[in-house]
XYZ file of C-alpha atoms in Angstrom:
685
model
C 22.071 36.365 6.892
C 22.144 33.434 9.287
C 19.699 32.253 11.804
C 19.786 29.820 14.856
C 17.912 26.706 14.255
C 17.173 23.516 16.676
C 18.191 20.668 15.269
C 17.973 17.090 16.678
C 21.188 15.355 16.942
C 20.862 11.687 16.027
C 24.226 10.555 17.703
C 23.898 12.413 21.116
C 20.079 12.621 21.545
C 20.403 16.144 22.302
C 18.463 19.474 20.714
C 21.568 21.230 19.184
C 21.034 25.108 18.534
C 23.142 25.819 15.502
C 23.961 28.731 13.382
C 22.767 28.096 10.030
C 22.564 30.005 6.623
C 18.928 31.034 5.854
C 19.897 29.173 2.507
C 20.890 25.647 4.078
C 17.311 23.660 3.346
C 17.358 25.200 0.026
C 20.845 23.804 -0.816
C 20.192 20.503 1.025
C 17.160 20.178 -1.231
C 19.026 20.855 -4.391
C 21.911 18.671 -3.398
C 19.847 15.869 -2.465
C 17.828 15.967 -5.670
C 17.876 13.470 -8.280
C 17.890 15.780 -11.531
C 21.197 14.287 -12.675
C 19.580 10.886 -12.512
C 16.959 11.976 -14.749
C 19.001 13.626 -17.200
C 21.456 10.625 -17.361
C 18.418 8.341 -18.174
C 18.962 8.083 -21.883
C 16.227 5.647 -22.584
C 13.683 8.057 -21.017
C 15.113 11.002 -22.801
C 15.241 9.269 -26.017
C 11.295 8.014 -25.762
C 10.243 11.421 -24.850
C 12.321 12.953 -27.671
C 10.612 10.620 -30.009
C 7.117 10.918 -28.697
C 7.553 14.669 -28.726
C 8.721 14.739 -32.555
C 5.638 12.424 -33.372
C 3.078 14.715 -31.561
C 4.362 17.733 -32.887
C 4.141 16.540 -36.493
C 0.302 15.238 -35.918
C -0.767 18.429 -35.121
C 1.046 20.163 -37.989
C -0.424 17.635 -40.172
C -3.870 19.113 -39.054
C -2.559 22.518 -40.093
C -2.237 24.035 -36.720
C -0.040 26.112 -34.791
C 1.777 23.533 -32.221
C 1.238 25.483 -28.589
C 3.061 23.409 -25.955
C 2.306 23.209 -22.395
C 5.117 21.523 -20.485
C 4.012 20.826 -16.850
C 7.223 20.173 -14.401
C 9.797 21.304 -16.927
C 12.617 20.764 -14.732
C 15.808 21.908 -16.545
C 13.386 22.788 -19.812
C 14.775 19.756 -21.661
C 11.522 18.506 -22.950
C 10.326 22.148 -23.939
C 13.738 22.539 -25.769
C 13.155 19.007 -27.504
C 9.468 20.590 -28.539
C 10.879 23.621 -29.962
C 13.291 21.717 -31.933
C 11.079 19.224 -33.277
C 8.826 22.234 -34.753
C 6.681 23.653 -31.929
C 5.808 27.230 -32.389
C 5.463 27.954 -28.665
C 6.031 26.611 -25.263
C 4.961 27.282 -21.857
C 7.199 25.920 -19.393
C 5.734 25.531 -15.866
C 7.949 24.796 -13.020
C 6.937 25.474 -9.278
C 10.438 25.227 -7.626
C 11.952 28.550 -7.874
C 15.767 27.341 -8.160
C 14.802 25.214 -10.607
C 12.970 27.590 -12.680
C 15.733 29.886 -12.588
C 18.273 27.209 -13.978
C 15.584 26.235 -16.800
C 15.737 30.012 -17.518
C 19.281 30.288 -17.997
C 19.549 26.809 -19.748
C 16.736 28.045 -22.181
C 18.817 31.089 -22.768
C 22.124 29.573 -23.296
C 20.576 27.258 -25.929
C 19.228 29.897 -27.862
C 15.260 29.135 -27.173
C 14.268 32.059 -25.029
C 12.052 33.474 -27.581
C 10.078 30.419 -27.878
C 9.914 29.060 -24.539
C 8.339 31.025 -21.483
C 9.259 29.860 -18.133
C 6.191 30.131 -15.598
C 7.334 29.616 -12.273
C 3.944 28.358 -10.647
C 1.884 25.328 -9.533
C 0.194 24.289 -12.795
C -3.071 24.699 -10.877
C -2.187 28.599 -10.666
C -1.510 29.227 -14.318
C -3.896 31.765 -16.069
C -5.059 31.735 -19.748
C -5.918 34.986 -21.446
C -4.555 38.300 -22.973
C -3.132 39.055 -19.368
C -2.442 35.524 -18.431
C 0.434 33.400 -18.093
C -0.891 31.715 -21.396
C -1.912 33.848 -23.819
C -3.811 30.786 -25.441
C -4.628 27.282 -24.534
C -2.069 24.661 -25.587
C -2.658 21.658 -28.228
C 0.311 19.638 -26.741
C 0.825 18.558 -23.303
C 3.982 17.230 -22.160
C 4.498 15.994 -18.779
C 6.899 14.398 -16.568
C 4.788 14.200 -13.357
C 5.465 10.765 -12.309
C 6.994 8.814 -9.331
C 7.469 5.327 -8.677
C 3.649 4.783 -7.901
C 2.823 6.637 -11.175
C 0.424 9.037 -9.282
C 2.383 9.821 -6.045
C 3.461 13.268 -7.069
C -0.141 14.616 -7.811
C -0.300 13.735 -11.499
C -4.121 12.897 -11.623
C -5.015 16.265 -10.275
C -2.695 18.154 -12.394
C -3.824 16.450 -15.500
C -7.339 16.912 -14.570
C -6.853 20.736 -14.043
C -4.856 20.999 -17.230
C -7.438 19.531 -19.345
C -10.345 21.658 -17.792
C -8.383 24.750 -17.840
C -5.195 24.773 -20.012
C -5.901 22.619 -23.091
C -7.634 22.658 -25.938
C -10.115 19.995 -26.454
C -8.429 17.920 -29.254
C -5.056 17.796 -28.159
C -2.222 15.546 -28.084
C -0.191 14.373 -24.913
C 3.307 13.031 -24.334
C 3.295 10.478 -22.817
C 0.215 9.583 -24.222
C -0.884 6.864 -21.864
C 0.342 4.924 -18.856
C -0.242 1.265 -18.016
C 0.095 -0.453 -14.486
C 1.006 -4.098 -14.228
C 0.989 -6.479 -11.473
C 1.980 -9.746 -10.294
C 0.819 -11.803 -7.224
C 3.811 -13.575 -5.383
C 4.526 -15.644 -2.460
C 7.874 -14.517 -0.675
C 9.209 -15.312 2.271
C 11.738 -12.645 2.066
C 9.391 -9.840 0.995
C 6.798 -10.788 3.635
C 9.237 -10.418 6.212
C 9.188 -6.567 5.672
C 5.410 -6.541 6.451
C 4.980 -9.246 9.208
C 6.614 -9.904 12.531
C 7.447 -13.848 12.485
C 7.491 -16.243 15.390
C 10.963 -16.567 17.140
C 12.492 -19.455 18.472
C 14.505 -18.996 21.624
C 16.036 -21.793 23.967
C 13.072 -24.159 22.883
C 10.459 -21.460 23.486
C 8.537 -19.500 21.009
C 8.127 -15.615 20.686
C 4.746 -14.862 19.030
C 3.673 -11.556 17.727
C 0.655 -9.727 18.914
C -2.674 -10.989 17.401
C -3.422 -7.315 16.601
C -0.119 -7.296 14.529
C -1.132 -9.959 12.286
C -4.382 -8.830 11.916
C -3.369 -5.311 10.642
C -3.286 -4.571 7.000
C -0.082 -2.620 7.434
C 1.274 0.710 6.629
C -0.510 2.289 3.501
C 2.495 3.867 1.985
C 4.065 2.209 -1.206
C 7.301 0.397 -0.654
C 9.551 1.642 -3.700
C 12.361 -0.793 -4.624
C 14.824 -1.671 -7.065
C 13.156 -4.818 -8.023
C 15.839 -5.815 -10.380
C 17.934 -6.450 -7.170
C 15.580 -8.894 -5.862
C 16.198 -12.292 -7.122
C 13.233 -14.308 -8.837
C 14.469 -17.101 -6.544
C 13.254 -15.156 -3.724
C 9.794 -15.290 -4.681
C 7.076 -17.632 -6.480
C 4.936 -16.166 -8.879
C 1.281 -17.335 -8.307
C -0.236 -15.627 -11.352
C 0.891 -13.848 -14.553
C 1.895 -10.463 -14.820
C -1.563 -8.633 -15.121
C -2.573 -5.558 -16.833
C -4.408 -3.666 -14.273
C -5.636 -0.300 -15.708
C -4.454 2.569 -18.082
C -4.693 6.199 -18.242
C -5.130 8.093 -21.434
C -3.198 11.368 -20.831
C -4.513 12.877 -24.188
C -8.056 13.021 -22.753
C -9.751 14.708 -19.703
C -8.277 12.697 -16.609
C -10.344 12.207 -13.343
C -8.575 11.992 -9.859
C -11.665 10.388 -8.099
C -11.464 6.921 -6.547
C -11.458 4.524 -9.036
C -11.189 0.421 -8.870
C -10.134 -1.817 -11.514
C -9.826 -5.697 -11.268
C -7.943 -8.450 -13.390
C -8.932 -12.050 -13.494
C -6.542 -14.977 -13.755
C -5.954 -18.555 -12.742
C -3.491 -19.439 -10.158
C -0.439 -20.774 -11.882
C 0.854 -22.173 -8.658
C -0.272 -23.249 -5.169
C 1.144 -21.123 -2.499
C 0.473 -18.072 0.152
C -0.771 -15.029 -1.657
C 1.354 -12.203 0.291
C 2.760 -9.413 -1.885
C 1.792 -7.862 -5.257
C 4.839 -6.773 -7.491
C 3.826 -3.722 -9.577
C 5.030 -1.386 -12.319
C 4.078 0.873 -15.030
C 4.638 1.456 -18.899
C 4.638 4.701 -20.625
C 3.217 4.866 -24.386
C 4.767 7.806 -25.917
C 2.367 7.865 -29.010
C -0.990 6.576 -29.485
C 0.212 3.601 -31.699
C 2.212 2.120 -28.798
C 5.189 1.868 -30.866
C 7.421 4.089 -28.507
C 7.581 2.540 -24.902
C 9.311 3.570 -21.969
C 9.007 0.878 -19.173
C 9.875 0.520 -15.784
C 9.689 -3.505 -15.781
C 12.557 -5.190 -13.561
C 15.749 -6.320 -15.521
C 14.546 -9.853 -14.984
C 11.614 -9.615 -17.065
C 14.024 -9.099 -20.337
C 15.505 -11.784 -22.212
C 18.785 -9.870 -21.725
C 18.626 -8.421 -18.218
C 21.830 -6.196 -18.999
C 19.929 -4.306 -21.525
C 17.407 -3.141 -18.886
C 17.878 0.583 -18.482
C 18.765 1.835 -14.759
C 17.024 4.605 -13.397
C 16.454 5.687 -9.501
C 13.767 8.292 -10.039
C 11.332 5.549 -10.899
C 11.761 2.254 -9.599
C 9.323 -0.485 -9.030
C 6.497 -0.917 -6.077
C 5.726 -3.637 -3.426
C 2.261 -3.865 -2.075
C 1.702 -6.138 0.765
C -1.667 -7.601 0.689
C -3.938 -7.014 3.908
C -4.583 -10.302 4.627
C -2.215 -13.383 3.662
C -4.355 -16.166 2.074
C -3.910 -19.649 0.651
C -4.378 -19.995 -3.119
C -4.509 -23.394 -5.237
C -3.066 -24.173 -8.557
C -5.997 -23.861 -11.227
C -8.127 -21.518 -8.918
C -9.871 -18.503 -10.427
C -8.743 -15.368 -8.603
C -9.472 -11.717 -9.107
C -6.835 -9.171 -8.100
C -8.416 -5.773 -7.370
C -6.239 -2.329 -7.560
C -7.758 0.835 -6.177
C -6.621 4.127 -6.317
C -7.432 7.766 -4.991
C -5.571 11.040 -6.282
C -2.409 10.178 -4.891
C -1.967 6.594 -4.212
C -2.663 2.860 -5.022
C -3.733 -0.449 -2.977
C -4.349 -3.900 -3.837
C -6.613 -6.652 -2.331
C -7.436 -10.567 -3.768
C -10.397 -12.287 -4.145
C -11.444 -15.839 -5.275
C -13.804 -15.054 -8.130
C -16.466 -17.410 -6.450
C -16.510 -14.768 -3.706
C -16.603 -11.610 -5.596
C -20.387 -11.031 -4.970
C -22.465 -8.571 -6.554
C -20.958 -5.516 -8.929
C -22.379 -2.962 -6.267
C -20.314 -4.265 -3.509
C -18.151 -1.668 -2.198
C -14.269 -1.944 -2.973
C -11.976 -2.465 -0.209
C -10.655 1.043 1.466
C -7.225 2.102 1.685
C -5.380 -0.092 4.196
C -3.898 1.688 7.232
C -2.347 0.553 10.169
C -4.259 -0.280 13.494
C -1.779 -2.039 15.548
C 0.910 0.791 15.503
C 3.876 -1.620 14.722
C 3.767 -0.630 11.127
C 4.230 2.871 12.451
C 7.214 2.119 14.912
C 8.858 -0.426 12.571
C 9.948 0.556 9.099
C 9.830 -2.446 6.684
C 13.730 -3.028 6.538
C 13.296 -2.751 10.499
C 10.746 -5.629 10.176
C 13.299 -7.450 8.191
C 15.714 -7.164 10.383
C 13.782 -8.406 13.661
C 12.897 -11.380 11.137
C 16.103 -12.235 10.462
C 16.614 -15.576 12.085
C 20.696 -15.686 11.691
C 21.007 -12.217 13.298
C 18.489 -13.148 16.282
C 20.744 -15.983 16.899
C 23.898 -13.920 17.370
C 21.987 -11.565 19.874
C 20.946 -14.734 21.643
C 24.072 -16.538 21.828
C 25.713 -13.340 23.093
C 23.050 -12.698 25.457
C 23.247 -16.512 26.624
C 27.057 -16.109 27.540
C 26.808 -12.842 29.864
C 23.520 -13.636 31.549
C 23.278 -15.278 34.933
C 20.357 -16.150 37.312
C 21.018 -13.103 39.137
C 21.424 -10.821 36.117
C 19.271 -7.387 36.073
C 19.349 -6.398 32.457
C 18.596 -2.828 30.848
C 18.063 -2.490 27.311
C 18.618 0.600 25.304
C 17.229 0.365 21.572
C 14.007 1.722 20.151
C 11.326 -0.991 19.387
C 13.435 -3.899 20.359
C 12.961 -7.586 21.142
C 16.272 -7.732 23.247
C 14.042 -7.207 26.489
C 11.796 -10.363 25.845
C 15.096 -12.434 24.771
C 16.811 -11.761 27.935
C 13.652 -12.619 29.956
C 13.407 -15.720 27.895
C 17.213 -16.647 28.703
C 16.445 -16.499 32.384
C 17.406 -13.227 33.677
C 16.110 -12.129 36.979
C 14.731 -8.624 35.941
C 14.790 -7.112 32.511
C 13.855 -3.195 32.000
C 13.776 -1.698 28.422
C 14.100 2.250 27.850
C 11.770 3.380 24.864
C 11.585 6.461 23.174
C 8.161 7.042 22.681
C 4.826 6.110 23.838
C 3.801 4.132 20.685
C 7.310 2.376 20.679
C 6.690 1.349 24.371
C 2.991 0.066 23.453
C 3.959 -2.086 20.707
C 6.854 -3.800 22.648
C 4.441 -4.092 25.688
C 1.940 -5.563 23.349
C 4.449 -8.368 22.371
C 5.035 -9.004 26.144
C 1.410 -9.382 26.731
C 1.115 -11.684 23.913
C 4.001 -14.041 25.312
C 2.913 -13.792 29.052
C 5.632 -11.622 30.009
C 3.745 -8.310 31.249
C 5.062 -7.649 34.736
C 8.465 -9.603 34.168
C 9.574 -7.197 31.932
C 9.223 -3.267 32.669
C 9.411 -0.915 30.117
C 10.342 2.622 30.688
C 9.432 5.830 28.725
C 12.493 7.819 30.184
C 15.502 9.292 28.794
C 18.890 7.669 29.873
C 20.180 10.706 31.734
C 16.851 11.015 33.574
C 16.828 7.266 34.704
C 17.278 6.988 38.509
C 17.922 3.997 40.848
C 14.062 4.300 41.818
C 12.996 3.392 38.428
C 14.933 0.370 38.589
C 13.746 -0.610 41.788
C 17.008 0.352 43.438
C 18.832 -2.560 41.621
C 22.244 -2.168 40.039
C 22.236 -3.093 36.103
C 24.475 -6.058 35.641
C 23.899 -6.288 31.872
C 23.557 -3.230 29.505
C 22.291 -4.269 26.266
C 21.481 -2.683 22.744
C 21.486 -3.821 19.293
C 21.967 -0.663 18.891
C 18.969 0.867 16.947
C 17.589 4.022 17.088
C 14.646 5.373 14.812
C 16.148 8.803 14.427
C 19.636 7.310 12.969
C 20.329 8.204 9.320
C 23.927 7.499 8.816
C 25.497 4.256 10.328
C 27.473 6.060 13.104
C 24.515 7.671 14.477
C 23.979 4.418 16.455
C 26.908 5.586 18.617
C 24.199 7.292 20.444
C 24.148 3.872 22.596
C 27.706 5.057 23.898
C 26.073 8.401 24.970
C 23.379 6.307 27.058
C 25.885 4.102 28.215
C 27.769 7.132 29.621
C 24.766 8.805 31.068
C 23.900 5.348 32.859
C 27.453 4.634 34.357
C 26.080 5.430 37.784
C 23.560 2.647 37.831
C 25.806 -0.072 36.572
C 27.785 -2.787 38.686
C 31.235 -2.363 38.379
C 31.635 -5.535 36.571
C 28.706 -5.129 34.349
C 28.655 -6.446 30.936
C 27.850 -4.156 27.976
C 26.701 -5.690 24.657
C 27.677 -4.887 22.377
C 31.356 -4.591 23.911
C 32.294 -2.129 20.924
C 31.722 -1.119 17.401
C 33.899 -0.449 14.580
C 33.615 1.824 11.664
C 34.570 0.120 8.205
C 35.253 1.479 4.878
C 35.830 -0.030 1.384
C 36.603 2.054 -1.924
C 34.067 1.356 -4.667
C 33.153 1.416 -8.532
C 29.205 1.684 -8.388
C 27.301 -0.108 -11.423
C 24.896 2.817 -11.685
C 24.479 4.759 -8.573
C 27.323 7.348 -9.706
C 24.613 8.825 -11.875
C 22.875 10.682 -9.119
C 26.049 12.648 -8.520
C 27.464 13.151 -12.030
C 27.341 16.349 -13.868
C 25.325 16.250 -17.225
C 27.121 18.636 -19.436
C 25.034 18.056 -22.685
C 22.022 15.980 -22.514
C 20.444 15.051 -25.796
C 22.233 17.791 -27.723
C 21.056 20.407 -25.220
C 23.721 22.288 -22.795
C 22.319 21.847 -19.431
C 25.651 23.081 -17.524
C 23.587 25.684 -15.423
C 21.947 22.748 -13.645
C 25.332 21.303 -12.838
C 26.489 24.597 -11.719
C 23.516 25.028 -9.385
C 23.784 21.496 -7.888
C 27.714 22.016 -7.497
C 27.060 25.042 -5.594
C 24.947 23.376 -3.292
C 26.901 20.415 -2.717
C 29.816 22.799 -2.079
C 27.624 24.608 0.634
C 28.045 21.505 2.842
C 26.807 18.052 1.188
C 30.072 17.554 -0.637
C 31.979 17.226 2.548
C 29.394 14.442 4.063
C 28.584 11.104 3.466
C 24.895 10.137 2.557
C 22.685 7.126 3.397
C 21.858 4.501 0.610
C 20.724 1.133 0.933
C 23.541 -0.646 -1.121
C 22.119 -3.978 -1.589
C 19.836 -2.091 -4.315
C 22.848 -0.700 -5.639
C 25.229 -3.110 -7.135
C 29.107 -2.140 -6.510
C 32.485 -3.488 -6.935
C 35.165 -3.344 -4.307
C 38.529 -1.769 -5.573
C 40.155 -2.102 -2.144
C 40.136 -4.454 0.665
C 37.537 -3.767 3.489
C 39.020 -2.303 6.630
C 37.887 -1.222 10.088
C 39.235 2.439 10.437
C 37.884 3.331 13.912
C 36.964 1.510 17.040
C 34.511 2.564 19.770
C 34.908 1.100 23.282
C 31.564 0.874 24.874
C 33.068 -0.838 27.982
C 34.384 2.482 28.681
C 32.544 5.920 28.986
C 32.423 8.472 26.206
C 36.040 10.170 26.150
C 36.054 13.660 26.446
C 38.745 14.151 23.648
C 38.480 13.489 19.916
C 39.210 10.341 18.419
C 41.008 10.384 15.238
C 42.180 7.670 12.752
C 44.195 8.162 9.441
C 45.501 5.432 6.953
C 45.822 4.153 3.373
C 43.831 1.434 1.660
C 45.680 0.486 -1.457
C 43.765 -0.340 -4.708
C 43.931 -3.968 -5.646
C 41.509 -4.050 -8.523
C 41.307 -1.794 -11.876
C 38.195 0.099 -12.178
C 36.601 3.717 -11.802
C 36.379 4.928 -8.187
C 33.295 6.586 -7.503
C 33.579 7.109 -3.759
C 33.626 5.049 -0.339
C 30.974 2.837 1.265
C 31.133 3.090 5.089
C 29.247 0.938 7.578
C 29.238 -0.164 11.268
C 29.953 -3.522 12.848
C 28.672 -4.145 16.285
C 30.923 -6.611 18.399
C 28.585 -8.355 20.598
C 31.311 -10.329 22.403
C 34.751 -11.130 21.671
C 33.750 -13.793 18.933
C 30.222 -12.596 17.959
C 30.020 -9.721 15.486
C 27.035 -8.271 13.692
C 27.631 -6.461 10.545
C 25.247 -3.610 9.329
C 27.264 -3.390 6.076
C 29.003 -6.375 4.253
C 27.331 -9.605 4.874
C 30.247 -11.710 3.944
C 33.766 -11.643 2.115
C 34.084 -9.865 -0.974
C 34.849 -12.091 -3.718
C 37.967 -12.307 -6.132
C 36.088 -10.027 -8.854
C 35.056 -7.224 -6.084
C 31.376 -8.185 -5.788
C 29.705 -7.111 -2.582
C 26.845 -8.481 -0.456
C 25.138 -5.826 1.613
C 22.749 -6.184 4.790
C 19.297 -5.227 3.558
C 18.299 -3.979 7.122
C 20.492 -0.910 7.419
C 21.598 1.863 5.125
C 25.096 2.237 4.473
C 27.095 5.663 4.193
C 28.324 6.913 0.740
C 31.094 9.516 0.320
C 31.105 10.470 -3.274
C 34.270 11.846 -4.869
C 33.782 15.033 -7.021
C 34.986 12.936 -9.988
C 35.652 9.522 -10.506
C 39.514 8.158 -10.313
C 40.523 5.949 -12.994
C 42.729 3.205 -10.939
C 44.922 0.488 -12.584
C 44.710 -1.896 -9.694
C 48.577 -2.280 -9.766
C 49.105 -1.333 -6.168
C 50.636 1.868 -6.749
C 47.385 4.133 -5.905
C 45.639 4.043 -2.362
C 42.607 5.775 -0.936
C 44.051 8.346 2.115
C 41.597 8.470 4.721
C 40.989 10.661 7.878
C 38.363 10.302 10.465
C 37.860 12.352 13.672
C 35.075 11.604 15.842
C 34.031 14.389 18.026
C 32.269 13.553 21.331
C 31.034 16.971 22.077
C 29.315 17.149 18.415
C 28.235 13.739 18.169
C 29.469 14.048 14.520
C 32.526 12.222 12.572
C 34.510 14.418 10.243
C 36.033 12.575 7.154
C 38.240 13.308 4.341
C 39.427 11.062 1.587
C 41.904 11.610 -1.259
C 43.561 9.271 -3.871
C 47.274 9.335 -3.749
C 50.130 7.545 -5.434
C 52.333 5.375 -3.155
């Protein structure tokens, strides 16, 4: 059965009514899941298995039957481990129906269906009793309910309910406890993702609105592959602090709690960011530890296990403050049932123990709701800003009338500072318009730059005071863009505005190009690789379920990833595969491109990386992908500001690098659909 669905097209800006299978969202959920990443995490699996064996042995030593409750069973892997370790019975709870069905198949395939009962419910709906889901309460609790922030997937309420309703009073838990760690640092790089910095333009200074500087920022955690942030990018102001622990073998509370750690500042600097991660102790003695610590905390960083389902966290302090080496400080972490937040105080100002802890920060300036953290970083990138300023300087004249088409952009302010006669800016939302209005007001530009909340196709000559536009400019950046080529929405805007442009109008950027390179991923390949056998258990039904969903559509599409967090090695040269000429209106006919890229390095090719480059003028280009040339080893340095596209091959290709094999590519841009169809294959030359 199919149904009509309204979907916003990020490239055309239109609402497309498309006929979709009623199973589309279901398949997309599975295809984009990271079950494979978890099953490929051998360190996690090994530590869980060791912890489960130890817990089952402790219960057996007490002369009790081992009844296991596995909350969030997924594939049923941990339940099968428990039965193999000697458990008598396992209740495996999984709320996601497709996953519960796959778990049932996996359990049957491995011969455990007589001892593992799959319960397709949320754990808080599970009943106990003769007619209930569980006939008796369990004495071993196994869970994998954690996210990068530890508690963000509702672990605390689930544990709280389980101990109150589903577990025996004296029970074992795997993991046994979690410990949260934090380190206070100063970092110009990381802080640039939280606060707008002043910008120098032609000797003048563009300053952020006071409300932005006073704002505590977005409350959501910034999860990140912290191993990819060089220690040279930050200065530790204190040691790694143990903030709090949670003992999962005892009743757990989901109520608000606050914990603090006192330390002496080891360096002077600006307290800006808290780096945080956690460990799992799989047993009471703490001898079986699964740690999320970044690789640079290891004596041998290459020994650190890679995982994408659990990363590390950044927390931006509500207020930047100066600390002095030797100063006594108190770092406080608060949490409710789903999230954490941090604050810092000198110990001399801590006050009484009854003083109320800080409430969860929230954005009051709206900028942190309009601009994502990578977008803050992009706006604060001085080299990038200089490229746009230089390009604008080359096309502006005293009589220039400028129109900016980008969301939440500083280009209108730059154009005014460079001497444009009149500047207009199109914004896609009231909130975005308000944030840029506040930037203009803080810099005495209100009235000199006019912002319009109008769609490009609805803009009339009256809206721009009867003026003809001599400079149409965009970064381009649009908040609805997911994949690199979604920024081609600028081309649709340029076409819709053609009637308002002077015949000799300058278009900035003049053009854009789509680039590609075939790559070998260090680790990212794991999220799409089938598992087959995991720790001795056959999980092929899950592989088959994921592949069916990929075949539904996803395997023919690229997906967005911030490649600076996921190291890869180029096996071909990078190449521009398509060019889009913004000086001309959008063509009526499709644009196609085909070609070959020869492999020049030996390796295992997992897929293709794709990105856009924007040619502001004939000699100024801004890349949203590679930041520079690929070195001789094939190492790539990627932009931190935008996500790149990744097209994964169905299975990796072993490449000799002798030039006799190549990637064959085919791209077709359909202007009427706003999409780029692509196809790749590896061929012999």
